[in-house]
Coordinates of N, CA, C and O and ligand atoms in Angstrom, one line a residue:
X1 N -15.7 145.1 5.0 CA -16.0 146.5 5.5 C -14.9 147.1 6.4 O -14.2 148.1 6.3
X2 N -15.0 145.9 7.4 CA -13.6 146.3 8.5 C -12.3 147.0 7.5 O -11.7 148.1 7.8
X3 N -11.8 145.8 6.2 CA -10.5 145.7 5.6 C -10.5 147.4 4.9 O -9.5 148.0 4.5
X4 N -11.7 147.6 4.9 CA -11.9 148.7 3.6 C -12.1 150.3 4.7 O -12.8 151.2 4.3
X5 N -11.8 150.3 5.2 CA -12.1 151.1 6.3 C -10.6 151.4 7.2 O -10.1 152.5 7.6
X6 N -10.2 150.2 7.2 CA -8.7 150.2 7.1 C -8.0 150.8 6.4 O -7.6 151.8 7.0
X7 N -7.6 150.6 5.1 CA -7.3 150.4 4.0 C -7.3 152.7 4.0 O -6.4 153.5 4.2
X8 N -8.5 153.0 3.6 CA -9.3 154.4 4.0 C -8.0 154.9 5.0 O -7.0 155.5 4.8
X9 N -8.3 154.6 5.7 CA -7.3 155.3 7.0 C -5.7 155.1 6.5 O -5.0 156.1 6.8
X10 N -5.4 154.3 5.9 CA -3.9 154.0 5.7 C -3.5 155.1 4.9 O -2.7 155.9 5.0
X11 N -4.8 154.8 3.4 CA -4.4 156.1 2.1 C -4.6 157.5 3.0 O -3.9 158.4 2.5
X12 N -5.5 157.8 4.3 CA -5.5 158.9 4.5 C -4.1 159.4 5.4 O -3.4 160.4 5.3
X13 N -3.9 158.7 5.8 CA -2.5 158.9 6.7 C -1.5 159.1 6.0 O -0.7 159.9 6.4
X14 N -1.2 158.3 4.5 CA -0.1 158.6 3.9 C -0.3 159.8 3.1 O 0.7 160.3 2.6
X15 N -1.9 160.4 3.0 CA -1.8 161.5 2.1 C -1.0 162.7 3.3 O -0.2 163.5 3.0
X16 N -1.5 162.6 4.5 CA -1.1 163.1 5.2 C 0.4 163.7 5.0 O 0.8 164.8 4.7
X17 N 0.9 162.7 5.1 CA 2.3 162.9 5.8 C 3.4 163.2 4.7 O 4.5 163.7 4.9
X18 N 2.8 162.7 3.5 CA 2.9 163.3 2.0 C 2.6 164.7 1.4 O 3.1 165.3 0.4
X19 N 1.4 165.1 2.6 CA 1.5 166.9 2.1 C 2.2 167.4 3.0 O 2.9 168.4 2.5
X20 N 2.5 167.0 4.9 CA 3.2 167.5 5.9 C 4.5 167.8 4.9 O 5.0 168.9 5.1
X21 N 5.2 166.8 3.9 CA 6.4 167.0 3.7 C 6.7 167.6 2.6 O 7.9 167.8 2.3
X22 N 5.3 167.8 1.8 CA 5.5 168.5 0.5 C 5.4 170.7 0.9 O 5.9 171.6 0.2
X23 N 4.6 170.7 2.1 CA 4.5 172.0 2.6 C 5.0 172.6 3.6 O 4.8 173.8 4.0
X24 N 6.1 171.1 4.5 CA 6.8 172.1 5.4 C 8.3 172.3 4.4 O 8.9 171.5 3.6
X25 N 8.8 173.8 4.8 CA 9.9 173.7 4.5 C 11.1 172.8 4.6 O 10.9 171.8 5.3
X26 N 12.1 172.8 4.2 CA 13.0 171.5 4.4 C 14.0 172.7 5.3 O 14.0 173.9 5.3
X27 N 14.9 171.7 6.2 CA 15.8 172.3 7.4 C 16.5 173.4 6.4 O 16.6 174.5 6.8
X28 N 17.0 173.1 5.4 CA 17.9 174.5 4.9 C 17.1 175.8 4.4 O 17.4 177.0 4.3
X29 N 16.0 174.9 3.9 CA 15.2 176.6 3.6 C 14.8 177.3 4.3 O 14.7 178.5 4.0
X30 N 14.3 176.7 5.6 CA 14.2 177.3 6.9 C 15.0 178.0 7.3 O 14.7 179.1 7.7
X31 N 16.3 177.6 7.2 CA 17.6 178.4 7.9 C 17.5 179.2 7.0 O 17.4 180.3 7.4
X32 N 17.5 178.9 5.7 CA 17.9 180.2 5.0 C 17.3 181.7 4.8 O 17.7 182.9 4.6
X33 N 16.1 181.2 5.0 CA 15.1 182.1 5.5 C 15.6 183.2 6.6 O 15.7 184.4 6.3
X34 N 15.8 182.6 7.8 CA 16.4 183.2 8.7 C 17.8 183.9 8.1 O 18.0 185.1 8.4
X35 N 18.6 183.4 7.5 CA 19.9 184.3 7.1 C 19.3 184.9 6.6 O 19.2 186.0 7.2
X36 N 18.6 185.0 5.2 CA 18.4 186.3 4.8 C 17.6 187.6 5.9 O 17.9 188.8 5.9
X37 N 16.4 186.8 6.9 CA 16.2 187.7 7.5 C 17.3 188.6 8.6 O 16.9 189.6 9.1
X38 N 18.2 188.2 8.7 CA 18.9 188.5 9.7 C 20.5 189.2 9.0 O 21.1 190.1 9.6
X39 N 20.9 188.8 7.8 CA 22.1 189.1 7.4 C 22.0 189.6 5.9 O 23.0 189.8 5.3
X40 N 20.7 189.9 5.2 CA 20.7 190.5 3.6 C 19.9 191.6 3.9 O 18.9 191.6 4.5
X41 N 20.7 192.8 3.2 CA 19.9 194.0 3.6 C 20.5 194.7 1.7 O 21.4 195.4 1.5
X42 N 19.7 194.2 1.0 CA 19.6 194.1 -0.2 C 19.9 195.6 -1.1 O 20.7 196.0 -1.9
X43 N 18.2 196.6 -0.1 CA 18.3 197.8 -0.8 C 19.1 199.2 0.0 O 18.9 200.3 -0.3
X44 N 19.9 198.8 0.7 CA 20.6 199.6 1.1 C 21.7 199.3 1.5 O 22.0 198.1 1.8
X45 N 22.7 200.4 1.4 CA 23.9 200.5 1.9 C 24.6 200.7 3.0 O 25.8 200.6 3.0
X46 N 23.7 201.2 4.5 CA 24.4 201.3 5.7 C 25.1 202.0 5.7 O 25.3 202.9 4.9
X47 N 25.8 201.6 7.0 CA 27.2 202.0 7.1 C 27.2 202.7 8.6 O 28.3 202.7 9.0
X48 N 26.1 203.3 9.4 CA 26.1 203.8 10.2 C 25.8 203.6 11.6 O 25.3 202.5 11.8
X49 N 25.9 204.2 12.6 CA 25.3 203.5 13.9 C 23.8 203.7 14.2 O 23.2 203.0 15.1
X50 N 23.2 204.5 13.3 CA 21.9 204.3 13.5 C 21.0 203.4 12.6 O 19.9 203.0 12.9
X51 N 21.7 203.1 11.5 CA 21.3 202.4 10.5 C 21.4 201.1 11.5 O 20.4 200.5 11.5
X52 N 22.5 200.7 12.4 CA 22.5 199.7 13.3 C 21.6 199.8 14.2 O 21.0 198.8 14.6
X53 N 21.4 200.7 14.6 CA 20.0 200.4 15.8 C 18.6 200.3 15.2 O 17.8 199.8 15.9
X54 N 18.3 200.8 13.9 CA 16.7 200.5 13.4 C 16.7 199.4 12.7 O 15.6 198.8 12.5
X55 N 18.0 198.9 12.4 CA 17.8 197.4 11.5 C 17.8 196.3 12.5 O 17.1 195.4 12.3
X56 N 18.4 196.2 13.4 CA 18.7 195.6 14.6 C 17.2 195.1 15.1 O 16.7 194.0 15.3
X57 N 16.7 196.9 15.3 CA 15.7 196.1 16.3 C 14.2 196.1 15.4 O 13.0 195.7 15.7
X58 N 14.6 196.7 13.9 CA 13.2 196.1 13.5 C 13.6 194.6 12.9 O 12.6 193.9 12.9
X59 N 14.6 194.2 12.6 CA 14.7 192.9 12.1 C 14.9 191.6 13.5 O 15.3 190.4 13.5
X60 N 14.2 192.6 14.9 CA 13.6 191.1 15.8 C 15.2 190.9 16.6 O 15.4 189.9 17.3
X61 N 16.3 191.9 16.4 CA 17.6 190.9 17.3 C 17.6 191.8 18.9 O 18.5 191.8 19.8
X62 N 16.8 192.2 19.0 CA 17.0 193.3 20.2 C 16.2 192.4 21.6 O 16.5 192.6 22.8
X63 N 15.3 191.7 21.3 CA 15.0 191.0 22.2 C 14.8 190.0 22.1 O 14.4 189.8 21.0
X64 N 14.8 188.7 23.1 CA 15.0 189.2 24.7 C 16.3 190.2 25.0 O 16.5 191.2 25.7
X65 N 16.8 189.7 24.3 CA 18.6 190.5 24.3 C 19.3 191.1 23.6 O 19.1 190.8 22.4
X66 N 20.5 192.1 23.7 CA 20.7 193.0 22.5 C 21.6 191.7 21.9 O 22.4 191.1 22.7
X67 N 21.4 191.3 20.2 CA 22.2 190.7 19.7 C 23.8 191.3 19.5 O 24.0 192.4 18.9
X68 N 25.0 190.5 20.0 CA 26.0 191.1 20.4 C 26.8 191.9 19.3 O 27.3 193.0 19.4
X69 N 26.7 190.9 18.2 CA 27.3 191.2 16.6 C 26.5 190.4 15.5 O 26.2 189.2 15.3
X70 N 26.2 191.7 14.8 CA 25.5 190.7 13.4 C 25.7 191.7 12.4 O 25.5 192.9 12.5
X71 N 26.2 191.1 11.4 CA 26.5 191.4 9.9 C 25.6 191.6 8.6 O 25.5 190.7 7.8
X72 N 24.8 192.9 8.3 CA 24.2 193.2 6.9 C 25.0 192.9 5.8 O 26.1 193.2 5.8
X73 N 24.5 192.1 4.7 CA 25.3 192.3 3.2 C 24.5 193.1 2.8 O 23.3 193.0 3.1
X74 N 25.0 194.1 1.8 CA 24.1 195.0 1.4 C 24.5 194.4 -0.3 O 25.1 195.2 -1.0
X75 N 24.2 193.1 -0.9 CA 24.6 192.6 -2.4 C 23.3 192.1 -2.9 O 22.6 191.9 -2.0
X76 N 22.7 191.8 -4.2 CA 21.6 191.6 -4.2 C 21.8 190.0 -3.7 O 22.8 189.7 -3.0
X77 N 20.9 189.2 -4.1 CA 20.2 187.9 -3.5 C 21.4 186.7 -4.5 O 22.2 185.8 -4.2
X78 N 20.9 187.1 -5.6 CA 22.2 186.4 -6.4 C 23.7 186.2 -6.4 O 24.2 185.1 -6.6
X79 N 24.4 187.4 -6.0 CA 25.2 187.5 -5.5 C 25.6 186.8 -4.2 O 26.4 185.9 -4.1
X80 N 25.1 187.1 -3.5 CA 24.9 186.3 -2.2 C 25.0 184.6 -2.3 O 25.9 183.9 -1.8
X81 N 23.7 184.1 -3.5 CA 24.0 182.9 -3.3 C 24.8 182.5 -3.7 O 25.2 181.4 -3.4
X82 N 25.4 183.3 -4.5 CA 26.7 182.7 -5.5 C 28.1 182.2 -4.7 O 29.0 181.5 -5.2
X83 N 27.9 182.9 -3.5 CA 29.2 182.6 -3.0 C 29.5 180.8 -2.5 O 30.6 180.2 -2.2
X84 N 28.3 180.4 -2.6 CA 27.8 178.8 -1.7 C 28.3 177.8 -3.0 O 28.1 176.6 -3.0
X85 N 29.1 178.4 -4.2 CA 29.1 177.9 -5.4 C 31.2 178.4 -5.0 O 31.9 177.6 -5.6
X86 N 31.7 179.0 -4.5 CA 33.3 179.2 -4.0 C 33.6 177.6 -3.4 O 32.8 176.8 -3.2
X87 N 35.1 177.7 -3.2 CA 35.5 176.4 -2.8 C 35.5 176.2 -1.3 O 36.0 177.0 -0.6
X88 N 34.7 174.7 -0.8 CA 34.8 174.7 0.6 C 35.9 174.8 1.6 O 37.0 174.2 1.6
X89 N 35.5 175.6 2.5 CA 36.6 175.7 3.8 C 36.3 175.3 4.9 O 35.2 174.8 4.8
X90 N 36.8 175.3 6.0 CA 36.6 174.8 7.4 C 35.4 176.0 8.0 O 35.9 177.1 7.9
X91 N 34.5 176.0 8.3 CA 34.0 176.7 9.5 C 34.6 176.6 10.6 O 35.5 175.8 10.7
X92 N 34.0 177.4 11.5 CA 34.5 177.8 13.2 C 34.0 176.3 13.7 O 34.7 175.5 14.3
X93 N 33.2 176.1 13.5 CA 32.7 174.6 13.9 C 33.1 173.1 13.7 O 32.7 172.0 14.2
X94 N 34.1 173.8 12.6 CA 34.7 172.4 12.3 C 34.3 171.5 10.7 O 34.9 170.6 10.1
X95 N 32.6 172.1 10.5 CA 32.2 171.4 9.2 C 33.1 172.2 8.1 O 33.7 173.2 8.1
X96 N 32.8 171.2 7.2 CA 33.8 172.0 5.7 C 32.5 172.5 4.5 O 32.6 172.4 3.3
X97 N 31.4 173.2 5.2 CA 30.5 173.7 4.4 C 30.7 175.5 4.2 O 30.0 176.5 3.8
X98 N 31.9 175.5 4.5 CA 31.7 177.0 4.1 C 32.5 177.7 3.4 O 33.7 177.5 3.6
X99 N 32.2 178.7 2.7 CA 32.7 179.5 1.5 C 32.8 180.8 1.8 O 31.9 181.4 2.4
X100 N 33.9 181.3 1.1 CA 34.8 182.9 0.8 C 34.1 183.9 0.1 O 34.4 183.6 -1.0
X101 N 33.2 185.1 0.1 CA 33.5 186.0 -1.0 C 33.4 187.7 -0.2 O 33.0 188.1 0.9
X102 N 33.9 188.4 -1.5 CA 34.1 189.6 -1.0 C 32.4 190.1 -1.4 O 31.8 189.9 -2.5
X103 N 32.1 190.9 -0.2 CA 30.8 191.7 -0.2 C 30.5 193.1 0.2 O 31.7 193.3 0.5
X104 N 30.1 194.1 0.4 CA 29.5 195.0 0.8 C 29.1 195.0 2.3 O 28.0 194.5 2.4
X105 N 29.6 195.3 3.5 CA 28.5 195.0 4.5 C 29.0 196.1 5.7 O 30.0 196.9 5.8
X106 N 27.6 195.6 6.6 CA 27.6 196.7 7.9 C 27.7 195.6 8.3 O 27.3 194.5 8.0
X107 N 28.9 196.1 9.9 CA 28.8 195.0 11.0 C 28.3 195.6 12.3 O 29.0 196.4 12.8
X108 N 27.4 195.4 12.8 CA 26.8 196.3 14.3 C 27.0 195.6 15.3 O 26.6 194.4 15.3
X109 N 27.6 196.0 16.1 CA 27.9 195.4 17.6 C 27.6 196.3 18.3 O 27.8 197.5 18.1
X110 N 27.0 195.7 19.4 CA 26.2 195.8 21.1 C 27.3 196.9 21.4 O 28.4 196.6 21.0
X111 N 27.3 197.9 21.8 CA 27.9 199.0 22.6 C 28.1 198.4 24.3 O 29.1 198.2 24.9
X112 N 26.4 198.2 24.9 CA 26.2 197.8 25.9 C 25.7 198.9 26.5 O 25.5 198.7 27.7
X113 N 25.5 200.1 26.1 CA 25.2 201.5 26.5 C 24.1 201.6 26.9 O 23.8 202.3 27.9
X114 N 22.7 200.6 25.9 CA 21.4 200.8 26.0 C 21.0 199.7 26.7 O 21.9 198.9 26.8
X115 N 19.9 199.4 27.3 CA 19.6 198.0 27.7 C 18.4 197.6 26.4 O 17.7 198.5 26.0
X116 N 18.2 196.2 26.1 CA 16.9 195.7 25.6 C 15.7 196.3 25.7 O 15.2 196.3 26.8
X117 N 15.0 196.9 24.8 CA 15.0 196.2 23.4 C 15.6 197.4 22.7 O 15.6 197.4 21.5
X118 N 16.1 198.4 23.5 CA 16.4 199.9 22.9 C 17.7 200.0 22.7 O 18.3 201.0 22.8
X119 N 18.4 198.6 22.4 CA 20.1 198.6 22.1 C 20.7 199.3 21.3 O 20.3 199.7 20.2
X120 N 22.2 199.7 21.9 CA 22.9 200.8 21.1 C 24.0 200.4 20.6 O 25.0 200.2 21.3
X121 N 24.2 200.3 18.9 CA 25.2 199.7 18.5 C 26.6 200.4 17.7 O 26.5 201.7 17.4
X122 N 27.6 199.8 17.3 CA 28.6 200.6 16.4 C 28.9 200.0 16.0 O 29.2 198.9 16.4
X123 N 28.9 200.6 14.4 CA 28.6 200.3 12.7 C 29.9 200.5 12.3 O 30.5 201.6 12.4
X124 N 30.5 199.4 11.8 CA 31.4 199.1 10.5 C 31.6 198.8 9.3 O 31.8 197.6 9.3
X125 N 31.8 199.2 8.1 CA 31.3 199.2 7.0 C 32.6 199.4 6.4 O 33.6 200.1 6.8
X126 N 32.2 198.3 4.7 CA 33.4 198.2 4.1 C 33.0 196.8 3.2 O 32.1 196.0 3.4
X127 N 33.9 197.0 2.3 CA 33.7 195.7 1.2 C 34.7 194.5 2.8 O 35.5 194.9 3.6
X128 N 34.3 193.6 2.6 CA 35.0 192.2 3.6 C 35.0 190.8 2.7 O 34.2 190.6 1.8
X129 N 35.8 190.3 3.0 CA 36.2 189.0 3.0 C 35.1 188.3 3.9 O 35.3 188.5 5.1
X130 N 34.2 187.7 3.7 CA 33.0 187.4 4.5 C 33.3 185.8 4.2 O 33.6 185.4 3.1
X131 N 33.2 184.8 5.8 CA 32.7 183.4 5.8 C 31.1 183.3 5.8 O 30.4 184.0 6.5
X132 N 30.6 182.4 4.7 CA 29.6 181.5 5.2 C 29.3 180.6 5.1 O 29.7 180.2 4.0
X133 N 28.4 179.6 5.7 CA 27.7 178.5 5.4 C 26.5 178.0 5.0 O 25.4 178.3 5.2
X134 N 27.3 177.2 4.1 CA 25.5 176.5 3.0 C 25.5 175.4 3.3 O 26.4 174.6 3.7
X135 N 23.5 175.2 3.0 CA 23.2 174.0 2.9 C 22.1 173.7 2.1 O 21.5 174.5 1.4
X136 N 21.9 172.3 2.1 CA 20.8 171.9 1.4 C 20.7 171.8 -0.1 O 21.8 172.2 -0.6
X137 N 19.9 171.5 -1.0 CA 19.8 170.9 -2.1 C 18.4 172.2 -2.8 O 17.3 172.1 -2.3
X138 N 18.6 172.9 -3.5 CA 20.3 173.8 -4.0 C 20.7 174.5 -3.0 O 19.8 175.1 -2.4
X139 N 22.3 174.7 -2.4 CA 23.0 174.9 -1.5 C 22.5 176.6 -1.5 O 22.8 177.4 -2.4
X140 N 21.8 176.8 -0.4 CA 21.7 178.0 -0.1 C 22.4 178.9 1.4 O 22.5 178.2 2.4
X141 N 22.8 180.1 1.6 CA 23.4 180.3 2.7 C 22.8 179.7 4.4 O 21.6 179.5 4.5
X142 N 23.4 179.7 5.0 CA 22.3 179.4 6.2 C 23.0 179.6 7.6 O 22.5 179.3 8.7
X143 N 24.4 180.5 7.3 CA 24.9 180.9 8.8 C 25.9 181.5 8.6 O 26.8 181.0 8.0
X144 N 25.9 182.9 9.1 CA 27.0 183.6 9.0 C 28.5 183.2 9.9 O 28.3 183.3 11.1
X145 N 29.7 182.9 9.6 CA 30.5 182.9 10.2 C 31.2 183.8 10.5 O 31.5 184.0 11.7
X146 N 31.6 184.6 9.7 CA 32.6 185.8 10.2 C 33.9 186.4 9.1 O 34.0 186.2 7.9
X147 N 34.5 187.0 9.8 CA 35.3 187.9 8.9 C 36.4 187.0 8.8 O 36.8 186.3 9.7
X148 N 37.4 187.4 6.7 CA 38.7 186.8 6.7 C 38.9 188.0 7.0 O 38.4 189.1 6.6
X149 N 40.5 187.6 8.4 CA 40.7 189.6 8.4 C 41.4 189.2 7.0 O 41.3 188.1 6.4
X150 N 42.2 190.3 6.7 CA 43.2 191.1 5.5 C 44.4 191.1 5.9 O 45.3 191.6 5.2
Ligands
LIG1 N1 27.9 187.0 13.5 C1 27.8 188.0 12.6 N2 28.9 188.6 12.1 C2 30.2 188.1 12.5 C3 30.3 187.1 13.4 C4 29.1 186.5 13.9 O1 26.7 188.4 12.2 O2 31.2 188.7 12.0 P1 24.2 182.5 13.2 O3 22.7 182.4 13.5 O4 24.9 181.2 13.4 O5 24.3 183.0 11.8 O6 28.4 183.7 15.9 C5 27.1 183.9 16.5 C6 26.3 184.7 15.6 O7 26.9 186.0 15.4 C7 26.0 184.1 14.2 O8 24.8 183.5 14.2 C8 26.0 185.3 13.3 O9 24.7 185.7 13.0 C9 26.6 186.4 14.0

């Protein structure tokens, strides 16, 4: 009874830890999640400073603090991932997970004019030479790096 009761608890524990890992996301889809929330702005085109202050602070970067610089692609989703399929380069970090392509985008940077959460930014827009970084298994984006200048 003892062995079988045991036995109960073992299979329930491993079903456990077998759905924990079948239903949490894995570390890259998480991140990527977050890149797209933060860096894919799919149905629009930008371009402006106010387009920077409503995407900013409806997309969560305004507080606690105004986020200093962050980069919209305005390309669809495919596009996007496609770039994680370009040949690897060095990141700012030093890993060699990251790749080249030219995109569409707004770049908004903190003015410093406004304080939190009502931050006031200026918009840059233009096709770019955009860095980023992929990961995971299928390699999806998961961190913007920055601009190739020209
Ligand atoms: N960042 C941009 N555009 C740039 C440079 C930086 O959006 O041109 P992440 O969470 O690692 O993606 O470098 C710090 C942050 O600034 C990056 O954060 C990136 O989102 C942003």
């Amino acid at each position: 009874m003892a062995l079988q009761k045991t036995l109960s608890l073992l299979l329930l524990s491993l079903l456990t830890l077998l759905g924990l890992g079948l239903v949490q996301p894995s570390y890259g889809q998480a991140t990527n999640k977050k890149f797209k929330w933060q860096h894919v702005d799919s149905t629009e085109t930008g371009g402006n400073n106010f387009y920077c202050d409503t995407m900013m602070q409806s997309r969560g970067m305004t507080r606690p603090t105004c986020k200093q610089l962050n980069t919209f692609i305005h390309e669809n989703i495919e596009t996007i991932n496609n770039i994680c399929n370009a040949p690897n380069i060095r990141c700012k970090n030093g890993r060699m997970n990251c790749h080249v392509g030219e995109v569409r985008v707004t770049g908004c940077k903190d003015t410093g004019s406004s304080p939190p959460p009502k931050c006031s930014y200026q918009a840059t827009a233009g096709k770019k030479n955009v860095t980023i970084a992929c990961d995971g298994n299928p390699l999806l984006p998961v961190h913007f790096d920055g601009y190739i200048l020209p």
